[in-house]
PDB file of C-alpha atoms in Angstrom:
ATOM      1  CA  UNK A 132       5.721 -17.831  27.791  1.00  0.00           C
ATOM      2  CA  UNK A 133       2.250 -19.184  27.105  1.00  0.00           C
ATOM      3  CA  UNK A 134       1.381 -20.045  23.887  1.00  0.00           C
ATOM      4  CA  UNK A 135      -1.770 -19.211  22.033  1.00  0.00           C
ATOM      5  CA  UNK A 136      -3.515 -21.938  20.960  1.00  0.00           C
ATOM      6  CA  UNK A 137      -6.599 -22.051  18.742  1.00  0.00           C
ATOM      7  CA  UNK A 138     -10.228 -20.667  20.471  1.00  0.00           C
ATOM      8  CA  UNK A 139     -12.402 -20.812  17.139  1.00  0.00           C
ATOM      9  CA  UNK A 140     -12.563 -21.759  13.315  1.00  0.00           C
ATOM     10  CA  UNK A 141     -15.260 -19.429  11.731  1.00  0.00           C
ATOM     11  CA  UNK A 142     -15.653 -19.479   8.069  1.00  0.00           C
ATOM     12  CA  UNK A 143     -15.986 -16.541   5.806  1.00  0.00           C
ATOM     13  CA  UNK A 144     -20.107 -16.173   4.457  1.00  0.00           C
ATOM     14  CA  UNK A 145     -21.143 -15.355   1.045  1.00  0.00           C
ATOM     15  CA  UNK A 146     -23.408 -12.023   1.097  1.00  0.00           C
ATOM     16  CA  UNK A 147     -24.382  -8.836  -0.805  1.00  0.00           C
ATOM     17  CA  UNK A 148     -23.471  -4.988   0.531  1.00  0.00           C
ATOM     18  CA  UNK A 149     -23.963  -1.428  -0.836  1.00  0.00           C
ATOM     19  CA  UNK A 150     -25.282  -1.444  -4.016  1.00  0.00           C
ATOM     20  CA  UNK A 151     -25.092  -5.348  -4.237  1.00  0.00           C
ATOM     21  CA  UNK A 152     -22.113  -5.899  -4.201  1.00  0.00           C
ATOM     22  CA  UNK A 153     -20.784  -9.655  -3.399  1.00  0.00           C
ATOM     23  CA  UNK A 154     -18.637 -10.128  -0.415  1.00  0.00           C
ATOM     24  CA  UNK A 155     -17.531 -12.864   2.133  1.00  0.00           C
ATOM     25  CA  UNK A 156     -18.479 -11.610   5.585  1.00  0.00           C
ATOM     26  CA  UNK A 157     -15.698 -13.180   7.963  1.00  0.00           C
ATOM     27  CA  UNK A 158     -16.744 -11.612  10.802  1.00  0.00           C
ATOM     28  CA  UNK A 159     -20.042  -9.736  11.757  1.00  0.00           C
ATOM     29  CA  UNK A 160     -20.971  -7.027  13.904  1.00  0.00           C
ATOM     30  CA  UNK A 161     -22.167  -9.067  16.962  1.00  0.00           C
ATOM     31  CA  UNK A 162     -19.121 -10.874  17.558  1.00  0.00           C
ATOM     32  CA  UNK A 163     -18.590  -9.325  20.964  1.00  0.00           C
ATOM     33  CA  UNK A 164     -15.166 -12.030  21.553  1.00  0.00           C
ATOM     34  CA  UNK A 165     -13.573 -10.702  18.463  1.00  0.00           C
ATOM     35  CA  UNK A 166     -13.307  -7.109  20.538  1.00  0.00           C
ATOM     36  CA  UNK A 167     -12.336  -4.502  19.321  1.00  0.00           C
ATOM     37  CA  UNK A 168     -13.079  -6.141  16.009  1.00  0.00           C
ATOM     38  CA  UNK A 169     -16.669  -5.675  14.381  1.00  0.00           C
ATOM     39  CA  UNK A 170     -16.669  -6.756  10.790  1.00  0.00           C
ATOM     40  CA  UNK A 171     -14.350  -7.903   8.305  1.00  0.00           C
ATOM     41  CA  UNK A 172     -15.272  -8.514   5.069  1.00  0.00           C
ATOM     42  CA  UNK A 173     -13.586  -9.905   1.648  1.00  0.00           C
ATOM     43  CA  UNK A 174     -14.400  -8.649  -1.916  1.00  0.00           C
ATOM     44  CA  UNK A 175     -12.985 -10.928  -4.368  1.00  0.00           C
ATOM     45  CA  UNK A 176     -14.377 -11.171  -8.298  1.00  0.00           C
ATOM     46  CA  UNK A 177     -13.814 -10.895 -11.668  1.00  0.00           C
ATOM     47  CA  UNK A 178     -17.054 -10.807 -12.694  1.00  0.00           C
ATOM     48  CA  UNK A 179     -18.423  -6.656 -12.653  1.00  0.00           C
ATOM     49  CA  UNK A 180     -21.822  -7.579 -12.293  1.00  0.00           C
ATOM     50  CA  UNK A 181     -20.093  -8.676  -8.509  1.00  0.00           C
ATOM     51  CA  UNK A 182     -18.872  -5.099  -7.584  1.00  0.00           C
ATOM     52  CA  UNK A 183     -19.874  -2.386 -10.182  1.00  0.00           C
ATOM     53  CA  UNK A 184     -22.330  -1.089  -8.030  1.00  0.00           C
ATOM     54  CA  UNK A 185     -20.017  -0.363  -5.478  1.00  0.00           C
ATOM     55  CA  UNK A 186     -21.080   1.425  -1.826  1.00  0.00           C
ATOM     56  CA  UNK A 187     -22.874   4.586  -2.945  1.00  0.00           C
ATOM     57  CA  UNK A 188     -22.902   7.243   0.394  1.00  0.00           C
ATOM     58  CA  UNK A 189     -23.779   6.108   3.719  1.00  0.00           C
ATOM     59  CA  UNK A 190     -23.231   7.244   7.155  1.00  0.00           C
ATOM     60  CA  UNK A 191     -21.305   6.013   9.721  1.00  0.00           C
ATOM     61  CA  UNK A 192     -20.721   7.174  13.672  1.00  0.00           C
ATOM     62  CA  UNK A 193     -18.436   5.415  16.276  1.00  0.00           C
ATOM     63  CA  UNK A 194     -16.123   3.053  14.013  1.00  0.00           C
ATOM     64  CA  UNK A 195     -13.235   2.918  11.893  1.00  0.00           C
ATOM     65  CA  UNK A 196     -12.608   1.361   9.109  1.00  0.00           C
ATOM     66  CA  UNK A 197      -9.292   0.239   7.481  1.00  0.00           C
ATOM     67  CA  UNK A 198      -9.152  -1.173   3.725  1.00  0.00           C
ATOM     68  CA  UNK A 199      -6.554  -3.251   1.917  1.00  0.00           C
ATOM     69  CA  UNK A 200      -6.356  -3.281  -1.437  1.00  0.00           C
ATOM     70  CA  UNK A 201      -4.738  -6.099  -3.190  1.00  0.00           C
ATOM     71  CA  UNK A 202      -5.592  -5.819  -6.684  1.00  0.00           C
ATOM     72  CA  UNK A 203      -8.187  -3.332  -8.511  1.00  0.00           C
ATOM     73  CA  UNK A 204      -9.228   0.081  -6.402  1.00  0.00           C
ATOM     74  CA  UNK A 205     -11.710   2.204  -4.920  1.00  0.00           C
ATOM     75  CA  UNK A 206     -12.255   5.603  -4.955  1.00  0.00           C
ATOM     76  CA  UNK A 207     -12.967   7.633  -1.412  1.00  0.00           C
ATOM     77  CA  UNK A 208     -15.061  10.585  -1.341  1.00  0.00           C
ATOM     78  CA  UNK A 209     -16.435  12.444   2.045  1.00  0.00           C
ATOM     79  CA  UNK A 210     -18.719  15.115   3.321  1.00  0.00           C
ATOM     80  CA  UNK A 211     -15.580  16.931   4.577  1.00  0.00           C
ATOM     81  CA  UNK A 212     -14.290  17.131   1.085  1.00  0.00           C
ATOM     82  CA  UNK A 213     -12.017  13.880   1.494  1.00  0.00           C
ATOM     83  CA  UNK A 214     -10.986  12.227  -1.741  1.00  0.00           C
ATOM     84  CA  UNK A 215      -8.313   9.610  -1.992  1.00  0.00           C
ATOM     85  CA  UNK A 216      -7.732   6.615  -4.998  1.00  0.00           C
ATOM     86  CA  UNK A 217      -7.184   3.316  -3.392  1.00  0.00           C
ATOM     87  CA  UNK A 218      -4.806   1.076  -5.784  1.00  0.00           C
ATOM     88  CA  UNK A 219      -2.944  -2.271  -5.557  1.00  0.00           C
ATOM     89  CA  UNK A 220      -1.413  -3.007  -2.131  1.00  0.00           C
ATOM     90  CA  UNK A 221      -2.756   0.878  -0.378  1.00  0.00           C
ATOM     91  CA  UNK A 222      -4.685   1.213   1.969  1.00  0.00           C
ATOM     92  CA  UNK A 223      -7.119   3.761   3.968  1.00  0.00           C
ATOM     93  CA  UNK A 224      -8.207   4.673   7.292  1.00  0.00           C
ATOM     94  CA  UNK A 225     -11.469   6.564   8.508  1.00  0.00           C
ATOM     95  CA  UNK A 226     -12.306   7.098  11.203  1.00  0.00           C
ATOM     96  CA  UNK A 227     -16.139   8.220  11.727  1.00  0.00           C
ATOM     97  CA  UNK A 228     -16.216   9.826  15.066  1.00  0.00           C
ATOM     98  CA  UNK A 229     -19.193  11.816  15.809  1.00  0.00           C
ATOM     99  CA  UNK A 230     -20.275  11.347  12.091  1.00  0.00           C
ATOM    100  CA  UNK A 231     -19.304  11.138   8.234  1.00  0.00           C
ATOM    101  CA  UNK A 232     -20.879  10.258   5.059  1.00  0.00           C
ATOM    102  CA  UNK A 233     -18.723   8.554   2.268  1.00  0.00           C
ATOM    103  CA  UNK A 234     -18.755   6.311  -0.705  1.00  0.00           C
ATOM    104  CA  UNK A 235     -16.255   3.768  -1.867  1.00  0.00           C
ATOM    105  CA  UNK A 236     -16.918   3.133  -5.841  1.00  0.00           C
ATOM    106  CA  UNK A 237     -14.866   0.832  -7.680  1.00  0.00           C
ATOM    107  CA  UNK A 238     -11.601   2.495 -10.170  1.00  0.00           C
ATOM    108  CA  UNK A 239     -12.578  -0.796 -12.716  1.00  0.00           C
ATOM    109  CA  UNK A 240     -15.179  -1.830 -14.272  1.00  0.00           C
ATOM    110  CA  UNK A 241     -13.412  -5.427 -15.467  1.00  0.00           C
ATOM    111  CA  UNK A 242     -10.858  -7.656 -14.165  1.00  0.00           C
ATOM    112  CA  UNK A 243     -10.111  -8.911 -10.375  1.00  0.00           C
ATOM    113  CA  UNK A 244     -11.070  -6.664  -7.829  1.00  0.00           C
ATOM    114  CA  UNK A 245      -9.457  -8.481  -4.816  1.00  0.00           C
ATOM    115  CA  UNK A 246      -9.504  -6.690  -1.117  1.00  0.00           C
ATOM    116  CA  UNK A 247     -10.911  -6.409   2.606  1.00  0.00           C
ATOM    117  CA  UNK A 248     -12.671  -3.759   5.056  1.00  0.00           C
ATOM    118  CA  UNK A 249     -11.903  -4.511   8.474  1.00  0.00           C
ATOM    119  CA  UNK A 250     -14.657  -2.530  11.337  1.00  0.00           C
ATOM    120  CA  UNK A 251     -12.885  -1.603  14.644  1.00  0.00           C
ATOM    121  CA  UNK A 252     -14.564  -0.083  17.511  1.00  0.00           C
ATOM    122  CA  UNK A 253     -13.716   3.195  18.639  1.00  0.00           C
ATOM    123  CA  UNK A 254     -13.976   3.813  22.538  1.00  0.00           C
ATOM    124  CA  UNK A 255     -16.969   5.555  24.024  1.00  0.00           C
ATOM    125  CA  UNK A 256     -14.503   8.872  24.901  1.00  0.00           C
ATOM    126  CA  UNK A 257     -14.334   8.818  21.337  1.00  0.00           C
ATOM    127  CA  UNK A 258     -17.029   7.636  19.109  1.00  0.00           C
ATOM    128  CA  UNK A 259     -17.751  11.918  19.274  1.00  0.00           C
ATOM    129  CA  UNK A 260     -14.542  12.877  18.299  1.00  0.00           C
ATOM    130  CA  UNK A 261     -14.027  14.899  15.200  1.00  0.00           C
ATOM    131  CA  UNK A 262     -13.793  12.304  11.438  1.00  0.00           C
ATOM    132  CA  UNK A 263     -10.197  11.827  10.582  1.00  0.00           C
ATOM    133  CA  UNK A 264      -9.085  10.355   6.950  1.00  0.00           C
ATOM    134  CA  UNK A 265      -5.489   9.050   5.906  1.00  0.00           C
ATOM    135  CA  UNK A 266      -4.777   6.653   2.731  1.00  0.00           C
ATOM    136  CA  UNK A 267      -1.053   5.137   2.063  1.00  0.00           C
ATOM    137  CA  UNK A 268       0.102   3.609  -1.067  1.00  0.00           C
ATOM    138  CA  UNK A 269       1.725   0.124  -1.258  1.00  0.00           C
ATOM    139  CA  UNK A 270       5.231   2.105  -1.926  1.00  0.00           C
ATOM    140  CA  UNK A 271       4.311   3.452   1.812  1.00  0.00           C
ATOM    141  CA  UNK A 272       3.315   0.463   3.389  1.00  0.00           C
ATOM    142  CA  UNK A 273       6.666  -1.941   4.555  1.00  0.00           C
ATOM    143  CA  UNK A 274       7.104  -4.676   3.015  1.00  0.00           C
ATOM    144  CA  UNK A 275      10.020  -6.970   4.669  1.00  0.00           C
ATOM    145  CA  UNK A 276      11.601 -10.324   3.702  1.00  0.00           C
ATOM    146  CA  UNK A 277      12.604 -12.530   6.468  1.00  0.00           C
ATOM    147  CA  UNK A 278      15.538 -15.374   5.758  1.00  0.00           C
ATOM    148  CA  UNK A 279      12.970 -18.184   5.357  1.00  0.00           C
ATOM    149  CA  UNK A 280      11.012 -16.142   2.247  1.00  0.00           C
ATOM    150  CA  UNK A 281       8.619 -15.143   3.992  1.00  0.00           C
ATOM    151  CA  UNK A 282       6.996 -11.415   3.632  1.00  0.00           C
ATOM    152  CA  UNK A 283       4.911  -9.365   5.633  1.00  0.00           C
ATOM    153  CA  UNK A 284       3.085  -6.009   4.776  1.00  0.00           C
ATOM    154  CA  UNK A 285       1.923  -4.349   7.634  1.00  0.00           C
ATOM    155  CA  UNK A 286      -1.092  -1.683   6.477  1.00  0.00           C
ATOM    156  CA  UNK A 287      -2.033  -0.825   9.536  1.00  0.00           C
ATOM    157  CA  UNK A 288      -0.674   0.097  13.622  1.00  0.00           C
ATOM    158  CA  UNK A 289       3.000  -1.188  14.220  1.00  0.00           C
ATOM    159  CA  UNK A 290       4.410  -4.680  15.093  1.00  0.00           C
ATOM    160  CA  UNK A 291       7.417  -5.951  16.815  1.00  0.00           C
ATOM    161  CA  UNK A 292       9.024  -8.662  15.097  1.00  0.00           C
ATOM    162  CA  UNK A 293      12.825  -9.844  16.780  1.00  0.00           C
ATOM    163  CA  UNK A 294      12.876  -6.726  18.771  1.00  0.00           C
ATOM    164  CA  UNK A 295      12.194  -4.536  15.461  1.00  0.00           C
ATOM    165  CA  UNK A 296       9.345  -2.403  15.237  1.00  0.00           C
ATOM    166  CA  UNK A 297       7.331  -2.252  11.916  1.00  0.00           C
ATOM    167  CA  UNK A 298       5.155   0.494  11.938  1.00  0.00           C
ATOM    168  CA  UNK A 299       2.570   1.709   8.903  1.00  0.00           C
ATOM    169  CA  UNK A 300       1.783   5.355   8.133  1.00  0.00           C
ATOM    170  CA  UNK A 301      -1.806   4.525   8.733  1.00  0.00           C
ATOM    171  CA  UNK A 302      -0.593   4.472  13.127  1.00  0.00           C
ATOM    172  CA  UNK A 303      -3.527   6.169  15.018  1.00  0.00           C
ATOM    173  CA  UNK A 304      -6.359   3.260  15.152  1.00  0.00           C
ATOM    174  CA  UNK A 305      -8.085   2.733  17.954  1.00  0.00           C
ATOM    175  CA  UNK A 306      -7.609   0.093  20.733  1.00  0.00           C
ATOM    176  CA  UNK A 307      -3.976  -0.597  19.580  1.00  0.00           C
ATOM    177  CA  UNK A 308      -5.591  -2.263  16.351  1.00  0.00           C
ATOM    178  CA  UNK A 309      -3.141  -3.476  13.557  1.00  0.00           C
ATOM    179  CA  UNK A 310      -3.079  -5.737  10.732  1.00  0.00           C
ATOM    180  CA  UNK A 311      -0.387  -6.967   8.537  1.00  0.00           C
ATOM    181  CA  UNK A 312      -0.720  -9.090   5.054  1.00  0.00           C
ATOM    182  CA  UNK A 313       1.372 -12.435   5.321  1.00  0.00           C
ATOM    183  CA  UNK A 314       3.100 -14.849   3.295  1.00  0.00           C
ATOM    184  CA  UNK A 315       4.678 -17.660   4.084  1.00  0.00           C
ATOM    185  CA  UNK A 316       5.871 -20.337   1.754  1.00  0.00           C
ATOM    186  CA  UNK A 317       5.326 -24.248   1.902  1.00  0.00           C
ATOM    187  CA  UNK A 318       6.267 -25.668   5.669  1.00  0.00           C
ATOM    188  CA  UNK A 319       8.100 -22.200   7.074  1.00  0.00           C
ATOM    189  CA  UNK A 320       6.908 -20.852  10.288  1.00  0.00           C
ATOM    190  CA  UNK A 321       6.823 -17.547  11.520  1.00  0.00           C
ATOM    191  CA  UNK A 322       6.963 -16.681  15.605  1.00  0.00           C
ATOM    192  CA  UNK A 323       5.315 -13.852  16.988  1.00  0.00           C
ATOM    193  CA  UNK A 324       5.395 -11.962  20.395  1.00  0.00           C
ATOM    194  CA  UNK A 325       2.434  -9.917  21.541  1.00  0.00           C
ATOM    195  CA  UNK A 326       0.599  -8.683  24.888  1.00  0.00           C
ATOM    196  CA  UNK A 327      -1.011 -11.648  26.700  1.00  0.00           C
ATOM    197  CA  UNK A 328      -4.543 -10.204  26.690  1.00  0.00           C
ATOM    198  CA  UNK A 329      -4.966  -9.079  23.025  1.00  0.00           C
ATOM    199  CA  UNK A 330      -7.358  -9.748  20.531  1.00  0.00           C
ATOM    200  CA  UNK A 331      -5.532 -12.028  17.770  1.00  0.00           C
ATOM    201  CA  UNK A 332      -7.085 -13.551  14.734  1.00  0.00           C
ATOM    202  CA  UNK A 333      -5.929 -14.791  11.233  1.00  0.00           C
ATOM    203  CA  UNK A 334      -8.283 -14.965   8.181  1.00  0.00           C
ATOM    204  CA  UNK A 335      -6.599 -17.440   5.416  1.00  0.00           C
ATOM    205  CA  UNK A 336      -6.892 -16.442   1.658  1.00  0.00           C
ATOM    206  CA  UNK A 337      -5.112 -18.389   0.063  1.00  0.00           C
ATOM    207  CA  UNK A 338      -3.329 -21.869   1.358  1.00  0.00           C
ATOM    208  CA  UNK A 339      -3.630 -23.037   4.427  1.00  0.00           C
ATOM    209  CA  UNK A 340      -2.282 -22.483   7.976  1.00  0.00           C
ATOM    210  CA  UNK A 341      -1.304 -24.848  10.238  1.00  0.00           C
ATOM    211  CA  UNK A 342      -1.933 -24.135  14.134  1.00  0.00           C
ATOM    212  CA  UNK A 343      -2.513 -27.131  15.647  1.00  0.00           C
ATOM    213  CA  UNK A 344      -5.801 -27.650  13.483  1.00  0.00           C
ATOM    214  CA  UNK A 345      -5.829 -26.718   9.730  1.00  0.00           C
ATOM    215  CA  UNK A 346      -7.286 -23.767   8.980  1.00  0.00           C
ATOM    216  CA  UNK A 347      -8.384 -23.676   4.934  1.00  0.00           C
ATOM    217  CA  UNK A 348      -8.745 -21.033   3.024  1.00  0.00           C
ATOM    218  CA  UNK A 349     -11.862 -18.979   3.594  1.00  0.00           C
ATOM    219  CA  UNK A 350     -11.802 -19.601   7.646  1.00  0.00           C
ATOM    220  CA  UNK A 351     -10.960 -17.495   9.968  1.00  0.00           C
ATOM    221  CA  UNK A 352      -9.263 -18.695  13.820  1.00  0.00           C
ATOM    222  CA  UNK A 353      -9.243 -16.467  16.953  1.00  0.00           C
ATOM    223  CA  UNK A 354      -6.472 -17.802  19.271  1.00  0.00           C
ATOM    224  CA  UNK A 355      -6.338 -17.897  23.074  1.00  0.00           C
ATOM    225  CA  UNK A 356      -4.813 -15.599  24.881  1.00  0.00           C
ATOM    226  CA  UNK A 357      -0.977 -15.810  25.780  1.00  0.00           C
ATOM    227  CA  UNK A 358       2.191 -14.036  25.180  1.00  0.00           C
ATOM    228  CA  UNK A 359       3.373 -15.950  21.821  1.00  0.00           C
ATOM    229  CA  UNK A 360       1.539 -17.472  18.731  1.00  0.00           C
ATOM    230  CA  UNK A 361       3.508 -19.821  16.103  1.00  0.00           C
ATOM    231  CA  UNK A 362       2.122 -19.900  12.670  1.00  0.00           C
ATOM    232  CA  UNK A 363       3.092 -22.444  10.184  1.00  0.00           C
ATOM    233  CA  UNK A 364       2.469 -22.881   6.197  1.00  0.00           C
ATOM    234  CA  UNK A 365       0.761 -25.790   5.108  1.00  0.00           C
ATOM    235  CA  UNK A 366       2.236 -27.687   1.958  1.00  0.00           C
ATOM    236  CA  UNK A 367       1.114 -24.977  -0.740  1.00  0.00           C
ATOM    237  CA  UNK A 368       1.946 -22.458   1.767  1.00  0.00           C
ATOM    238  CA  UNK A 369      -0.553 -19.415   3.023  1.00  0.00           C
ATOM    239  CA  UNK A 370      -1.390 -15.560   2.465  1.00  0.00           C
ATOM    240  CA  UNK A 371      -3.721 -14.491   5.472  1.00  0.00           C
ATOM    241  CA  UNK A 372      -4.070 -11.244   7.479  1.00  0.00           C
ATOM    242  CA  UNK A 373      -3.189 -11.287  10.703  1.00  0.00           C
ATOM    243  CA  UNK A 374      -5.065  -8.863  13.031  1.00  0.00           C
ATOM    244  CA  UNK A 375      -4.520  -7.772  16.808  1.00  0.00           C
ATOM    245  CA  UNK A 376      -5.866  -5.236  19.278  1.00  0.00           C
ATOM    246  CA  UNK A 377      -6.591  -4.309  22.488  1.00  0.00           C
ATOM    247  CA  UNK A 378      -9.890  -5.494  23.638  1.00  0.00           C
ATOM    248  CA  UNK A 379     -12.142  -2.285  24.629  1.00  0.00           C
ATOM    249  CA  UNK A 380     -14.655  -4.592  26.875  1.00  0.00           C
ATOM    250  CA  UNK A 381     -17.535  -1.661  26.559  1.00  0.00           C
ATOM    251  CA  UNK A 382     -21.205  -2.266  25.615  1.00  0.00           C
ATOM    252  CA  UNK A 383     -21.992  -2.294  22.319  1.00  0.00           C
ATOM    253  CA  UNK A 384     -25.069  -1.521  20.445  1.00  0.00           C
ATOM    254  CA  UNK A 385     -24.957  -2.068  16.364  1.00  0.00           C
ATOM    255  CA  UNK A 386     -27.312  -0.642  13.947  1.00  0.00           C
ATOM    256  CA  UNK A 387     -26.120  -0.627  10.724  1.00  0.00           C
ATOM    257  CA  UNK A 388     -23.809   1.674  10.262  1.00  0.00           C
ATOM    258  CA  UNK A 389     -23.577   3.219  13.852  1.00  0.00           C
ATOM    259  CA  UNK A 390     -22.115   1.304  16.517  1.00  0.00           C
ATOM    260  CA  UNK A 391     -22.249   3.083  20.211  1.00  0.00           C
ATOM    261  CA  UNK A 392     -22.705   1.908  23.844  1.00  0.00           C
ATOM    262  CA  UNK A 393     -26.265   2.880  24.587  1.00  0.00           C
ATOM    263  CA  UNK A 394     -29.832   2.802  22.948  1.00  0.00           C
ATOM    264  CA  UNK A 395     -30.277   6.163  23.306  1.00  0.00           C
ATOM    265  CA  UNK A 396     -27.038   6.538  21.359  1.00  0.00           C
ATOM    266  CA  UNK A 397     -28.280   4.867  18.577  1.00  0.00           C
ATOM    267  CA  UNK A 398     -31.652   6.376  18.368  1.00  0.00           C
ATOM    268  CA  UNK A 399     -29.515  10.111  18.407  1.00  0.00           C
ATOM    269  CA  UNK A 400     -27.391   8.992  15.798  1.00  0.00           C
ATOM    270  CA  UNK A 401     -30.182   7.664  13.553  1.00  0.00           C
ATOM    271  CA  UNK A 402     -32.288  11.298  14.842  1.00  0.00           C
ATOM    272  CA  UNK A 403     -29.017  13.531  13.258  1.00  0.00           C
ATOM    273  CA  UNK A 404     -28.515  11.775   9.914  1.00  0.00           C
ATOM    274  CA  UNK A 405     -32.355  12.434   8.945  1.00  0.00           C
ATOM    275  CA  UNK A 406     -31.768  15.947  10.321  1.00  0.00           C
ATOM    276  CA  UNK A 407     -28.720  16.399   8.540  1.00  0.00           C
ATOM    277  CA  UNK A 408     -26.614  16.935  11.479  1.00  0.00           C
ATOM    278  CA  UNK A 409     -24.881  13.810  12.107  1.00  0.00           C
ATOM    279  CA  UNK A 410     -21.602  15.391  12.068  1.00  0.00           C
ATOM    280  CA  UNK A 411     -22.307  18.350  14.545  1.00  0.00           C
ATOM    281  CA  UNK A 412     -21.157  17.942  17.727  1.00  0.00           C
ATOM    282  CA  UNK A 413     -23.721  17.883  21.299  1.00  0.00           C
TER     283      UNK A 413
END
């Protein structure tokens, strides 16, 4: 089997969203090699004045989004009526399809807010498609325990892991997309079997991760292709997500919060939301 090796060290960016709140940007919307990947961005404070503002409404078309909570919440609200509390360890999916407005406001207003929005492209049959919304709690979400004390959380899409699958409620992402929370403790190692051609990356919080170059907390590595991937703690051990899909290889044209193949695309999606029609279908 070939072995994935590392293809890039990219480290996470300090900057402001919604109503200014703070985040570390790991990965921004013109990273066509991260594909199906757009965005993925950390929240991470104790200080309100970093996140009280929170993301007021705002449109999207021709994404989804996936959010991991690990400490703190959000609320979700919708123009379909949507409404779901997002808690310690939960999660959420949305996708936007043809069109939704929603806003994400923090449940505190003190303490450690602590979590991550990941962006994945939908495909052009179906950045159209009707808005879909699913949340799962972190009772929901498996947890396992491997012999070496090591534990993995997968919150979104399934993984196979020694011919098991893990699978999370949150299962109908686009491009094969799915993400798991891991931790490994000081100098274990963890081996994992995945299609050749897929998208894989790893974004260290906490620790660091050993992969042939050291990758600190705060970075995030996109590996080579290949059929297999070894990842190893470093001496205080690591917590990073781990995220893989299959790479859509369409155009892509980004503004703001739409994301389709085309210019005309764009300028139709930015036409409907000042006409109030963003979600109506063509």
């Amino acid at each position: 089997m070939n072995t994935r090796v590392v293809q890039q060290i990219l480290p996470a960016r300090s900057s402001r969203d919604g109503d200014g709140v703070r985040i570390q940007r790991v990965v921004g919307q013109r990273q066509h090699d991260m594909d199906p990947f757009l965005m993925l961005d950390e929240i991470r404070s104790d200080d309100q004045a970093d996140y009280v503002g929170g993301f007021p409404p705002h449109p999207h078309r021709g994404i989804e989004t996936l959010t991991y909570m690990l400490s703190g919440g959000f609320v979700h609200e919708d123009d379909f009526g949507n409404r779901g509390e997002l808690r310690n360890g939960g999660a959420q999916w949305m996708s936007s399809g043809r069109g939704i407005i929603h806003s994400e406001m923090p449940l505190i207003h003190e303490g450690l807010l602590h979590g991550f929005q990941l962006w994945i492209n939908l495909p052009a049959a179906h950045k159209l498609k009707a808005p879909e919304y699913r949340q799962a709690t972190a009772e929901e979400l498996p947890l396992i325990t491997l012999e070496n004390g090591a534990t993995l959380r997968v919150f979104g899409g399934s993984w196979q892991l020694d011919g098991r699958t893990l699978g999370s409620p949150l299962d109908s992402m686009a491009a094969a997309a799915r993400s798991l929370d891991l931790h490994l403790p000081a100098a274990t190692a963890l081996r994992l079997e995945l299609p050749a051609s897929d998208t894989l990356l790893a974004y260290v919080y906490e620790g660091a991760l050993e992969v042939g170059s050291t990758i600190q907390k705060g970075q995030l590595v996109r590996f080579s292709t290949g059929e297999q991937v070894t990842l190893t703690a470093g001496k205080q051990g690591v917590r990073l997500l781990l995220l893989a899909g299959t790479p859509l290889g369409e155009p892509i044209v980004q503004h703001g919060p739409f994301v389709m193949n085309t210019e005309a695309e764009i300028r139709q999606a930015i036409a409907d939301y000042h006409a109030g029609s963003l979600s109506n279908t063509h």
